[in-house]
Coordinates of C-alpha atoms in Angstrom, one line a residue:
Chain F
X1 CA 15.6 0.5 -2.6
X2 CA 13.1 2.7 -4.5
X3 CA 12.1 -0.3 -6.7
X4 CA 11.5 -2.4 -3.6
X5 CA 9.2 0.3 -2.1
X6 CA 7.5 0.8 -5.5
X7 CA 6.7 -2.9 -5.9
X8 CA 5.7 -3.4 -2.3
X9 CA 3.4 -0.4 -2.5
X10 CA 2.0 -1.8 -5.7
X11 CA 1.1 -5.1 -3.9
X12 CA -0.4 -3.2 -1.0
X13 CA -2.6 -1.1 -3.2
X14 CA -3.7 -4.2 -5.0
X15 CA -4.7 -5.8 -1.7
X16 CA -6.6 -2.7 -0.6
X17 CA -8.5 -2.7 -3.9
X18 CA -9.3 -6.4 -3.7
X19 CA -10.8 -5.7 -0.3
X20 CA -8.5 -8.3 1.3
X21 CA -7.9 -5.9 4.3
X22 CA -11.6 -5.1 4.6
X23 CA -12.5 -8.8 4.9
X24 CA -9.7 -9.5 7.4
X25 CA -10.6 -6.5 9.5
X26 CA -14.3 -7.5 9.7
X27 CA -13.3 -11.0 10.7
X28 CA -10.8 -9.8 13.2
X29 CA -13.3 -7.4 14.8
X30 CA -15.8 -10.2 15.1
X31 CA -13.2 -12.5 16.6
X32 CA -12.0 -9.9 19.1
X33 CA -15.5 -9.0 20.2
X34 CA -16.4 -12.7 20.8
X35 CA -13.0 -13.2 22.5
X36 CA -13.7 -10.3 24.9
X37 CA -17.1 -11.8 25.6
X38 CA -15.7 -15.2 26.3
X39 CA -13.0 -13.8 28.7
X40 CA -15.6 -11.7 30.4
X41 CA -17.8 -14.7 31.2
X42 CA -15.0 -17.1 32.0
X43 CA -13.2 -14.7 34.5
X44 CA -16.4 -13.4 36.2
X45 CA -17.4 -16.9 36.9
X46 CA -14.0 -18.2 37.8
X47 CA -14.6 -17.8 41.5
X48 CA -17.6 -20.1 41.3
X49 CA -15.4 -22.9 40.0
X50 CA -14.3 -25.1 42.8
X51 CA -12.1 -28.1 41.9
X52 CA -12.1 -31.1 44.3
X53 CA -10.1 -30.6 47.4
X54 CA -7.4 -33.1 46.4
X55 CA -7.0 -31.6 42.9
X56 CA -4.6 -28.6 42.9
X57 CA -5.3 -26.6 39.8
X58 CA -4.6 -22.9 39.5
X59 CA -7.9 -22.0 37.7
X60 CA -6.9 -18.4 36.8
X61 CA -3.7 -19.5 35.2
X62 CA -5.4 -22.4 33.5
X63 CA -8.2 -20.2 32.1
X64 CA -5.8 -17.4 31.1
X65 CA -3.3 -19.7 29.3
X66 CA -6.1 -21.7 27.7
X67 CA -7.9 -18.6 26.4
X68 CA -4.6 -17.0 25.2
X69 CA -3.8 -20.3 23.4
X70 CA -7.1 -20.1 21.7
X71 CA -6.4 -16.4 20.8
X72 CA -3.0 -17.4 19.4
X73 CA -4.6 -20.1 17.3
X74 CA -7.2 -17.7 15.9
X75 CA -4.5 -15.0 15.3
X76 CA -2.4 -17.6 13.4
X77 CA -5.4 -18.6 11.3
X78 CA -6.4 -15.1 10.5
X79 CA -2.8 -14.2 9.8
X80 CA -2.5 -17.1 7.4
X81 CA -5.7 -16.1 5.7
X82 CA -4.3 -12.6 5.2
X83 CA -0.9 -14.0 4.0
X84 CA -2.5 -16.4 1.5
X85 CA -4.8 -13.8 0.0
X86 CA -2.0 -11.3 -0.3
X87 CA 0.3 -13.7 -2.1
X88 CA -1.5 -16.6 -3.7
X89 CA -1.4 -15.1 -7.2
X90 CA 1.8 -13.1 -7.1
X91 CA 3.4 -14.9 -10.0
X92 CA 1.0 -17.3 -11.9
X93 CA -2.1 -15.4 -11.1
X94 CA -0.7 -12.0 -12.1
X95 CA 0.9 -13.6 -15.2
X96 CA -2.4 -15.1 -16.3
X97 CA -4.1 -11.8 -15.9
X98 CA -1.3 -10.0 -17.8
X99 CA -0.4 -7.8 -14.9
X100 CA 3.1 -9.2 -14.3
X101 CA 4.6 -8.9 -17.8
X102 CA 4.8 -5.1 -17.9
X103 CA 6.6 -5.2 -14.6
X104 CA 9.0 -8.0 -15.3
X105 CA 10.4 -6.3 -18.4
X106 CA 11.5 -3.3 -16.3
X107 CA 15.2 -3.2 -15.2
X108 CA 14.4 -4.2 -11.7
X109 CA 15.3 -7.9 -11.7
X110 CA 13.0 -10.8 -11.0
X111 CA 14.6 -11.5 -7.6
X112 CA 13.9 -7.9 -6.5
X113 CA 10.4 -8.1 -7.8
X114 CA 9.7 -11.3 -5.9
X115 CA 11.4 -10.3 -2.7
X116 CA 9.6 -7.0 -2.7
X117 CA 6.3 -8.7 -2.9
X118 CA 7.4 -10.9 0.0
X119 CA 8.6 -8.0 2.1
X120 CA 5.4 -6.0 1.5
X121 CA 3.2 -9.0 2.5
X122 CA 5.5 -9.8 5.5
X123 CA 5.4 -6.3 6.9
X124 CA 1.6 -6.1 6.6
X125 CA 1.2 -9.6 8.2
X126 CA 3.7 -9.0 11.0
X127 CA 2.0 -5.8 12.0
X128 CA -1.4 -7.5 11.8
X129 CA -0.4 -10.5 13.9
X130 CA 1.4 -8.5 16.6
X131 CA -1.6 -6.1 16.8
X132 CA -4.2 -8.9 17.2
X133 CA -2.0 -10.8 19.6
X134 CA -1.4 -7.6 21.6
X135 CA -5.2 -6.8 21.8
X136 CA -5.9 -10.4 22.9
X137 CA -3.3 -10.0 25.7
X138 CA -4.8 -6.8 26.7
X139 CA -8.3 -8.3 26.8
X140 CA -7.1 -11.1 29.1
X141 CA -5.3 -8.7 31.3
X142 CA -8.3 -6.4 31.6
X143 CA -10.9 -9.1 32.1
X144 CA -8.9 -11.7 34.1
X145 CA -5.9 -9.9 35.5
X146 CA -3.6 -12.5 34.1
X147 CA -0.5 -12.1 31.9
X148 CA 1.6 -14.9 30.6
X149 CA 5.2 -15.2 31.8
X150 CA 6.4 -14.3 28.4
X151 CA 4.5 -11.7 26.3
X152 CA 6.6 -10.6 23.3
X153 CA 8.3 -13.8 22.2
X154 CA 5.1 -15.8 21.6
X155 CA 3.8 -12.9 19.4
X156 CA 7.0 -12.8 17.5
X157 CA 6.9 -16.6 17.0
X158 CA 3.3 -16.3 15.7
X159 CA 4.4 -13.6 13.3
X160 CA 7.4 -15.7 12.2
X161 CA 5.0 -18.6 11.5
X162 CA 2.9 -16.4 9.3
X163 CA 6.0 -15.1 7.5
X164 CA 6.9 -18.7 6.7
X165 CA 3.5 -19.3 5.2
X166 CA 4.0 -16.2 3.1
X167 CA 7.2 -17.6 1.7
X168 CA 5.5 -20.9 1.0
X169 CA 2.6 -19.2 -0.7
X170 CA 4.9 -17.1 -2.9
X171 CA 6.9 -20.2 -3.8
X172 CA 3.7 -22.0 -4.7
X173 CA 2.5 -19.1 -6.8
X174 CA 5.4 -19.7 -9.1
X175 CA 4.4 -23.2 -10.0
X176 CA 0.7 -23.3 -9.3
X177 CA -2.3 -21.4 -10.4
X178 CA -3.9 -19.1 -7.8
X179 CA -6.7 -21.4 -6.9
X180 CA -4.4 -24.5 -6.6
X181 CA -1.9 -22.5 -4.6
X182 CA -4.5 -21.2 -2.2
X183 CA -5.8 -24.8 -1.7
X184 CA -2.2 -26.2 -1.3
X185 CA -1.2 -23.6 1.3
X186 CA -4.4 -24.0 3.4
X187 CA -3.9 -27.8 3.2
X188 CA -0.4 -27.4 4.5
X189 CA -1.6 -25.2 7.3
X190 CA -4.3 -27.8 8.1
X191 CA -1.7 -30.5 8.1
X192 CA 0.5 -28.6 10.5
X193 CA -2.4 -28.1 12.9
X194 CA -3.4 -31.7 12.6
X195 CA 0.2 -32.7 13.4
X196 CA 0.0 -30.5 16.5
X197 CA -3.2 -32.2 17.7
X198 CA -1.7 -35.5 17.0
X199 CA 1.2 -34.6 19.3
X200 CA -1.3 -33.8 22.0
X201 CA -3.0 -37.2 21.6
X202 CA 0.4 -38.9 21.6
X203 CA 1.3 -37.1 24.8
X204 CA -2.0 -38.0 26.5
X205 CA -1.6 -41.7 25.4
X206 CA 2.1 -41.6 26.1
X207 CA 2.7 -42.9 22.6
X208 CA 6.2 -42.2 21.4
X209 CA 5.3 -43.2 17.8
X210 CA 2.6 -40.6 17.6
X211 CA 4.8 -38.0 19.3
X212 CA 7.6 -38.7 16.8
X213 CA 5.3 -38.3 13.9
X214 CA 4.0 -35.0 15.3
X215 CA 7.5 -33.8 15.9
X216 CA 8.7 -34.7 12.4
X217 CA 5.7 -32.9 11.0
X218 CA 6.4 -29.8 13.1
X219 CA 10.0 -29.7 11.7
X220 CA 8.7 -30.1 8.2
X221 CA 6.2 -27.3 8.7
X222 CA 8.0 -25.0 11.1
X223 CA 5.1 -22.5 11.3
X224 CA 3.4 -25.1 13.4
X225 CA 6.5 -25.6 15.5
X226 CA 6.8 -21.8 16.1
X227 CA 3.1 -21.7 17.2
X228 CA 3.7 -24.7 19.5
X229 CA 6.8 -22.9 21.0
X230 CA 4.7 -19.8 21.5
X231 CA 2.1 -21.9 23.4
X232 CA 4.9 -23.4 25.5
X233 CA 6.1 -19.9 26.4
X234 CA 2.8 -18.6 27.7
X235 CA 2.5 -21.5 30.1
X236 CA 6.2 -22.0 30.9
X237 CA 5.8 -21.1 34.6
X238 CA 3.0 -23.7 35.2
X239 CA 3.7 -27.0 36.8
X240 CA 2.0 -29.9 38.5
X241 CA -1.6 -30.7 37.4
X242 CA -2.2 -27.2 35.9
X243 CA 0.8 -27.7 33.6
X244 CA -0.2 -31.2 32.7
X245 CA -3.8 -30.2 31.9
X246 CA -2.6 -27.3 29.7
X247 CA -0.3 -29.8 27.9
X248 CA -3.3 -32.0 27.2
X249 CA -5.4 -29.2 25.7
X250 CA -5.3 -28.3 22.0
X251 CA -4.0 -24.9 22.9
X252 CA -1.3 -25.7 25.2
X253 CA 1.0 -28.5 24.0
X254 CA 4.5 -27.9 22.7
X255 CA 6.6 -30.9 21.6
X256 CA 9.2 -29.1 19.5
X257 CA 10.6 -25.9 21.0
X258 CA 13.6 -23.8 21.8
X259 CA 16.3 -22.1 19.8
X260 CA 16.8 -25.2 17.6
X261 CA 13.4 -24.8 15.9
X262 CA 13.8 -21.0 15.7
X263 CA 17.1 -21.2 13.9
X264 CA 15.6 -24.0 11.7
X265 CA 12.7 -21.7 10.9
X266 CA 15.0 -18.9 9.7
X267 CA 16.9 -21.4 7.6
X268 CA 13.7 -22.8 6.2
X269 CA 12.5 -19.4 5.3
X270 CA 15.7 -18.5 3.6
X271 CA 15.6 -21.8 1.6
X272 CA 12.0 -21.2 0.6
X273 CA 12.8 -17.7 -0.6
X274 CA 16.0 -18.8 -2.4
X275 CA 14.0 -21.6 -4.2
X276 CA 11.3 -19.0 -5.1
X277 CA 13.9 -16.7 -6.6
X278 CA 15.5 -19.6 -8.5
X279 CA 12.2 -21.0 -9.9
X280 CA 11.0 -17.5 -10.8
X281 CA 14.2 -16.7 -12.6
X282 CA 13.6 -19.8 -14.8
X283 CA 9.9 -19.4 -15.2
X284 CA 8.6 -18.6 -18.7
X285 CA 5.9 -15.9 -18.6
Chain L
X1 CA 36.1 4.4 -29.1
X2 CA 33.9 1.9 -30.8
X3 CA 34.4 1.1 -34.5
X4 CA 31.4 0.4 -36.7
X5 CA 32.2 -3.3 -36.7
X6 CA 31.9 -3.4 -32.9
X7 CA 28.7 -1.3 -32.6
X8 CA 26.1 -3.9 -31.4
X9 CA 22.8 -4.4 -33.1
X10 CA 19.9 -2.8 -31.4
X11 CA 18.4 -6.3 -31.2
X12 CA 19.9 -9.5 -32.4
X13 CA 19.0 -13.2 -32.1
X14 CA 21.2 -15.9 -33.4
X15 CA 20.5 -19.6 -33.8
X16 CA 17.6 -19.2 -31.4
X17 CA 15.8 -22.3 -30.4
X18 CA 12.9 -22.8 -28.0
X19 CA 11.3 -26.0 -27.0
X20 CA 8.1 -26.4 -25.0
X21 CA 8.1 -30.1 -24.1
X22 CA 7.6 -31.9 -27.4
X23 CA 6.9 -28.8 -29.3
X24 CA 9.8 -26.9 -31.0
X25 CA 8.5 -23.3 -31.2
X26 CA 11.7 -21.9 -32.7
X27 CA 14.2 -23.8 -34.8
X28 CA 17.3 -21.7 -35.1
X29 CA 16.1 -18.2 -35.9
X30 CA 18.5 -15.4 -36.9
X31 CA 17.3 -11.9 -36.9
X32 CA 18.7 -8.4 -36.4
X33 CA 17.2 -5.0 -35.9
X34 CA 19.6 -2.1 -36.5
X35 CA 19.6 1.3 -35.0
X36 CA 16.5 3.3 -36.1
X37 CA 15.2 0.3 -38.1
X38 CA 11.6 -0.9 -38.0
X39 CA 11.4 -4.6 -38.5
X40 CA 8.1 -6.4 -38.9
X41 CA 7.4 -10.0 -37.9
X42 CA 4.8 -11.9 -39.8
X43 CA 3.5 -15.5 -39.6
X44 CA 0.5 -17.6 -38.9
X45 CA -0.6 -18.5 -35.4
X46 CA 1.9 -20.8 -33.8
X47 CA 4.7 -19.7 -36.1
X48 CA 6.8 -18.7 -33.1
X49 CA 6.5 -14.9 -33.4
X50 CA 5.4 -14.3 -29.8
X51 CA 8.0 -16.7 -28.5
X52 CA 10.7 -14.9 -30.3
X53 CA 9.4 -11.5 -29.0
X54 CA 9.2 -12.9 -25.4
X55 CA 12.7 -14.2 -25.6
X56 CA 13.9 -10.8 -26.8
X57 CA 12.4 -9.1 -23.8
X58 CA 13.4 -11.8 -21.3
X59 CA 10.0 -13.2 -20.5
X60 CA 10.9 -16.6 -21.9
X61 CA 14.3 -18.4 -21.7
X62 CA 15.7 -19.7 -25.0
X63 CA 16.5 -23.4 -25.1
X64 CA 19.6 -22.7 -27.4
X65 CA 21.1 -19.7 -29.1
X66 CA 21.6 -16.1 -28.2
X67 CA 19.4 -13.1 -27.9
X68 CA 20.9 -9.6 -27.2
X69 CA 19.5 -6.1 -26.8
X70 CA 22.1 -3.4 -27.5
X71 CA 24.8 -5.9 -26.9
X72 CA 23.5 -7.1 -23.5
X73 CA 22.0 -10.5 -22.9
X74 CA 18.3 -10.4 -23.4
X75 CA 16.5 -10.3 -20.0
X76 CA 19.5 -8.8 -18.2
X77 CA 19.0 -5.5 -16.4
X78 CA 21.3 -3.8 -18.9
X79 CA 19.2 -5.1 -21.8
X80 CA 15.9 -4.2 -20.0
X81 CA 17.2 -0.7 -19.4
X82 CA 17.3 -0.1 -23.1
X83 CA 13.9 -1.7 -23.8
X84 CA 10.3 -0.7 -24.1
X85 CA 7.7 -3.5 -24.5
X86 CA 4.1 -3.8 -25.1
X87 CA 2.8 -7.4 -24.5
X88 CA 0.1 -9.0 -26.7
X89 CA -1.9 -9.7 -23.6
X90 CA -1.4 -7.3 -20.8
X91 CA -3.4 -5.5 -18.2
X92 CA -2.8 -2.6 -15.9
X93 CA -4.5 -2.5 -12.5
X94 CA -8.0 -1.2 -13.1
X95 CA -7.8 1.2 -10.1
X96 CA -4.8 3.1 -11.5
X97 CA -5.3 6.2 -13.5
X98 CA -3.4 6.6 -16.8
X99 CA -1.0 9.0 -15.1
X100 CA -0.4 6.6 -12.2
X101 CA 0.4 3.8 -14.6
X102 CA 3.0 5.9 -16.3
X103 CA 4.3 7.1 -12.9
X104 CA 4.7 3.5 -11.7
X105 CA 6.7 2.7 -14.8
X106 CA 8.8 5.8 -14.5
X107 CA 9.8 4.7 -11.0
X108 CA 10.7 1.2 -12.3
X109 CA 12.8 2.5 -15.2
X110 CA 14.4 5.2 -13.0
X111 CA 13.1 7.8 -15.4
X112 CA 13.3 11.4 -14.2
X113 CA 11.0 12.7 -16.9
X114 CA 8.3 13.5 -14.3
X115 CA 4.9 14.9 -15.1
X116 CA 6.2 16.5 -18.4
X117 CA 7.2 13.1 -19.8
X118 CA 3.9 11.6 -18.7
X119 CA 2.0 14.4 -20.4
X120 CA 4.0 14.2 -23.5
X121 CA 3.5 10.4 -23.8
X122 CA -0.2 10.6 -23.2
X123 CA -0.5 13.3 -25.9
X124 CA 1.5 11.1 -28.3
X125 CA -1.1 8.4 -28.0
X126 CA -4.0 10.8 -28.0
X127 CA -4.8 10.2 -24.3
X128 CA -4.0 13.7 -23.0
X129 CA -7.6 14.2 -21.9
X130 CA -7.6 10.8 -20.1
X131 CA -4.7 11.5 -17.8
X132 CA -6.9 11.2 -14.7
X133 CA -9.1 8.5 -15.9
X134 CA -8.9 5.0 -14.3
X135 CA -7.9 2.1 -16.5
X136 CA -11.2 0.4 -15.5
X137 CA -13.1 3.2 -17.3
X138 CA -11.1 3.0 -20.5
X139 CA -12.1 1.2 -23.7
X140 CA -9.8 -1.6 -24.9
X141 CA -8.4 0.7 -27.5
X142 CA -7.5 3.3 -25.0
X143 CA -5.9 0.7 -22.8
X144 CA -3.8 -0.4 -25.7
X145 CA -2.7 3.1 -26.5
X146 CA -1.9 3.6 -22.8
X147 CA 0.2 0.4 -23.2
X148 CA 2.1 1.9 -26.0
X149 CA 2.7 5.1 -23.9
X150 CA 3.9 2.8 -21.0
X151 CA 6.4 1.1 -23.4
X152 CA 7.9 4.5 -24.3
X153 CA 8.5 5.5 -20.7
X154 CA 12.2 6.3 -20.1
X155 CA 12.9 6.8 -23.8
X156 CA 13.9 3.3 -24.7
X157 CA 16.4 2.6 -27.5
X158 CA 14.6 -0.5 -28.6
X159 CA 10.8 -0.9 -28.7
X160 CA 9.2 -4.3 -29.0
X161 CA 5.5 -4.2 -29.8
X162 CA 3.5 -7.4 -29.8
X163 CA 0.2 -6.8 -31.7
X164 CA 0.0 -3.2 -30.8
X165 CA -3.0 -2.4 -32.9
X166 CA -5.1 -5.5 -32.4
X167 CA -7.7 -3.6 -30.4
X168 CA -7.5 -0.3 -32.3
X169 CA -10.0 1.2 -34.7
X170 CA -8.6 2.7 -38.0
X171 CA -8.0 6.1 -36.4
X172 CA -6.1 4.5 -33.5
X173 CA -4.0 2.5 -36.0
X174 CA -3.2 5.6 -37.8
X175 CA -2.0 7.2 -34.6
X176 CA 0.3 4.3 -33.9
X177 CA 1.6 4.3 -37.5
X178 CA 2.5 8.0 -37.3
X179 CA 4.1 7.4 -33.9
X180 CA 6.2 4.6 -35.2
X181 CA 7.4 6.7 -38.1
X182 CA 8.3 9.5 -35.6
X183 CA 10.2 7.0 -33.4
X184 CA 12.1 5.7 -36.4
X185 CA 13.1 9.3 -37.2
X186 CA 14.4 9.7 -33.6
X187 CA 16.6 6.6 -34.1
X188 CA 14.5 4.2 -32.0
X189 CA 14.6 0.6 -33.2
X190 CA 11.3 -1.2 -33.4
X191 CA 10.4 -4.9 -33.6
X192 CA 6.8 -5.0 -34.6
X193 CA 4.8 -8.3 -34.3
X194 CA 1.5 -7.9 -36.1
X195 CA -1.0 -9.9 -38.1
X196 CA -1.9 -6.8 -40.2
X197 CA 0.0 -7.1 -43.4
X198 CA -1.0 -3.6 -44.6
X199 CA 0.3 -2.1 -41.4
X200 CA 3.7 -3.9 -41.7
X201 CA 3.9 -3.0 -45.4
X202 CA 3.3 0.7 -44.7
X203 CA 5.7 1.2 -41.8
X204 CA 8.4 -1.4 -41.8
X205 CA 11.9 -1.2 -43.3
X206 CA 12.3 -4.9 -43.2
X207 CA 10.0 -7.9 -42.8
X208 CA 10.7 -11.4 -41.5
X209 CA 8.1 -14.1 -42.2
X210 CA 8.1 -17.0 -39.7
X211 CA 6.6 -20.4 -40.3
X212 CA 6.8 -23.3 -37.9
X213 CA 9.6 -21.7 -36.0
X214 CA 11.8 -20.8 -38.9
X215 CA 12.3 -17.6 -40.9
X216 CA 11.1 -18.5 -44.4
X217 CA 11.3 -15.1 -46.0
X218 CA 13.0 -11.8 -45.1
X219 CA 13.7 -8.5 -46.7
X220 CA 12.3 -5.1 -47.3
X221 CA 8.6 -5.0 -48.4
X222 CA 9.8 -3.9 -51.8
X223 CA 12.2 -6.9 -52.1
X224 CA 9.4 -9.2 -51.0
X225 CA 7.0 -7.8 -53.6
X226 CA 8.3 -9.5 -56.7
X227 CA 7.4 -8.8 -60.4
X228 CA 4.6 -10.9 -61.6
X229 CA 4.3 -9.9 -65.2
X230 CA 2.9 -7.2 -67.5
X231 CA -0.7 -6.9 -68.3
X232 CA -1.6 -5.6 -71.8
X233 CA -5.0 -4.4 -72.9
X234 CA -5.5 -4.4 -76.7
X235 CA -8.4 -4.6 -79.1
X236 CA -8.1 -8.4 -78.8
X237 CA -8.7 -8.2 -75.1
X238 CA -6.5 -8.3 -72.0
X239 CA -3.5 -10.7 -71.7
X240 CA -0.8 -11.1 -69.1
X241 CA 2.8 -11.8 -70.1
X242 CA 4.1 -13.9 -67.2
X243 CA 7.6 -13.2 -66.1
X244 CA 7.8 -9.8 -67.9
X245 CA 9.1 -6.9 -65.9
X246 CA 8.8 -3.1 -66.0
X247 CA 11.7 -3.1 -68.4
X248 CA 9.8 -5.2 -70.9
X249 CA 6.7 -3.0 -71.0
X250 CA 7.8 -0.6 -73.7
X251 CA 9.0 -3.5 -75.9
X252 CA 5.7 -5.4 -75.5
X253 CA 3.7 -2.3 -76.4
X254 CA 5.9 -1.8 -79.5
X255 CA 5.5 -5.4 -80.6
X256 CA 1.7 -5.2 -80.2
X257 CA 1.5 -2.0 -82.2
X258 CA 3.8 -3.5 -84.9
X259 CA 1.4 -6.5 -85.1
X260 CA -1.4 -4.2 -85.9
X261 CA -3.1 -4.2 -82.5
X262 CA -4.6 -1.2 -80.8
X263 CA -3.1 -0.8 -77.3
X264 CA -5.4 0.7 -74.7
X265 CA -3.4 0.1 -71.6
X266 CA -0.4 -1.5 -70.1
X267 CA 0.2 -2.4 -66.4
X268 CA 3.2 -3.8 -64.6
X269 CA 2.1 -6.4 -62.1
X270 CA 3.9 -7.0 -58.9
X271 CA 3.0 -9.4 -56.1
X272 CA 1.9 -7.8 -52.9
X273 CA 3.3 -8.6 -49.5
X274 CA 0.2 -10.6 -49.0
X275 CA 1.0 -12.7 -52.0
X276 CA 4.5 -13.3 -50.7
X277 CA 3.2 -14.0 -47.3
X278 CA 0.7 -16.6 -48.5
X279 CA 3.3 -18.2 -50.7
X280 CA 5.7 -18.4 -47.8
X281 CA 3.3 -19.8 -45.2
X282 CA 1.6 -22.1 -47.6
X283 CA -1.9 -23.3 -46.6
X284 CA -1.4 -22.5 -42.8
X285 CA -4.3 -20.5 -41.5
X286 CA -3.3 -17.4 -39.6

C-alpha cells in the first residue's frame, strides 16, 4: 500500500510541477465565470420569453436542463483534458526521458506501478469532475432556482466517463509516444461526441440506421454513453414537447442508458486496465 | 542448510538470446558474477552490452535463455529486491532534491535506513553538501553520482552499473573507482558496463568482451593481457624476440652477452587489455 501511495504521490507532484493543475484551474475558473454569466442572463430574462399559446413548453426546466447539459459537456471536456495531460506519458514518455527505468527496477512490480499511476490520476479527476459539476449545479440553483430530478448520479457518470478515458490514455501510453497518445485519446473523445451528435440527428430525422450507428459507437466508447446517460437523468422528469425539444438538443439526448451501460463501462474499464498491465509487463524499456 | 554447490550466483545468465525484429542483439550469452566479484563488460556499440544489462535488471525480456539474480528470475520482485541499478540514460525529476530522490527510492525498496542512510550514501559519492539541492541545479556529473547513490539504496547484494562514469571528470571517476573497491570489500557483486578500458582494467576481477551479441573473450585482466615477447636493447640496437616470455629473458641476455654484445636493457612485453580488446572486436568501431 505504501508503494501505491508513493507512486501516486510521485505522479501528483509531477503534475503539479508541470503546471497541469494550474492550466486546468485557470480554464475551469474562466468557464465557471462565463457559465454563471450565461445563467444569470438566461434566467433573469426567462419571464420575458413567451411561447405561442398552443406550444406547451416548461421554459425554466428547458433552460435549466439545457444549461446543465452544457455544463456537463464542458466538465467532461475539462476532465478529459486533465486526465490526458496527467497520463499521456506515463510509460513511453517517462521511459524516453529516462524517468521510468529507476522506478521499474525497484521491487514494486510493474502492475503496481501502472495501477498506482491510474489510481492517482483517477482520484484527482474524480474530485475535479464532481467539484465542477457541483459548482455548476449550485450556479443553476442560485440563478434559476432549478435543480434536476437526479443530482448525484449524473456527476458520478461524468466522473466514470473520465476514469475510462484515463484507462485508455494509460493503455495508449504503453504503445504510443506521448504526442501520438495525446492525439489518439482526444480523437477518440471527439469520435464519441460526434457519435452522440449523430444520434441526435438520427433521432430528429427518425433514422434507425443513424441511431444504430450512434448506439454502437456509444457502446464502443462508453465514456460517451455514460455522459449521455447523465444527460438523460437530468431531464428524466420532462415529457411532452419540453422533453422532445431537450432530446433534440446536443446537450439532452440519450440513446444508450441504464444499468446495462453502467455495468458494461465497469467491465470495459477493467479490461482496459488488464490489457494495460499485460502490455506493460511485456514492454521492453 | 545450503551447500556450496547450491549457493546461487549473484548474477547468472545462460544461453541468453534477444531478438529485436530482424536484429539478433544477443546470441546465446553465458555469464556469471559471483559473490563479491566485480565483472566488467566491454564491447563496441551495438555489441549487446546494454541489452544484456537490461535483461539482468528486468527492463527487457529475453527471447530465449535464462537470467537470474541471487537465484531468482531476473525482473521478479525477489530479484529486484537484491538489486541496485544505474541506467545508462536516466533522469530524476528535476524538482526533487538529492535527499528526496533517495527518500523516494528508500520507500520503493522498503529500506528503513532513514536519514542516516541517505546522508551516508550522499557522502560516499561526494554529494554531502548537495543534500538539499534540486536535481535541476546539479551538473551532469553530480546527477550521475546521485544515480550511483540511488542504486545503493537498501544495500543491494548485486549492483549493475551501465556506463556509471560517462559524465564524470577524472576526480569523479576516481570517487567511483574507490567506491567500487569498497563495495567489493563488503561482498557486493558488481556488473560494470563501460567503454573505459582503463577503468575496467583497474577495478574488475573479470572481464567479458562482447561482439555482435556473443562473448568473444573472457577472463581476468591479467589472463587477457598475454605475453607479447621480450625487447632487448644492445649496442646493435633494439630488437624484439616475438613469443618470448618473462622466463626467457635471462637466457636471452646471457646469449647476447656470450655473443659479445653489450646489453643496456631488457623488457618483457605484454599486450594490454586494449590490445586484447581490439583483437577481439576486430575493426568494429566503438
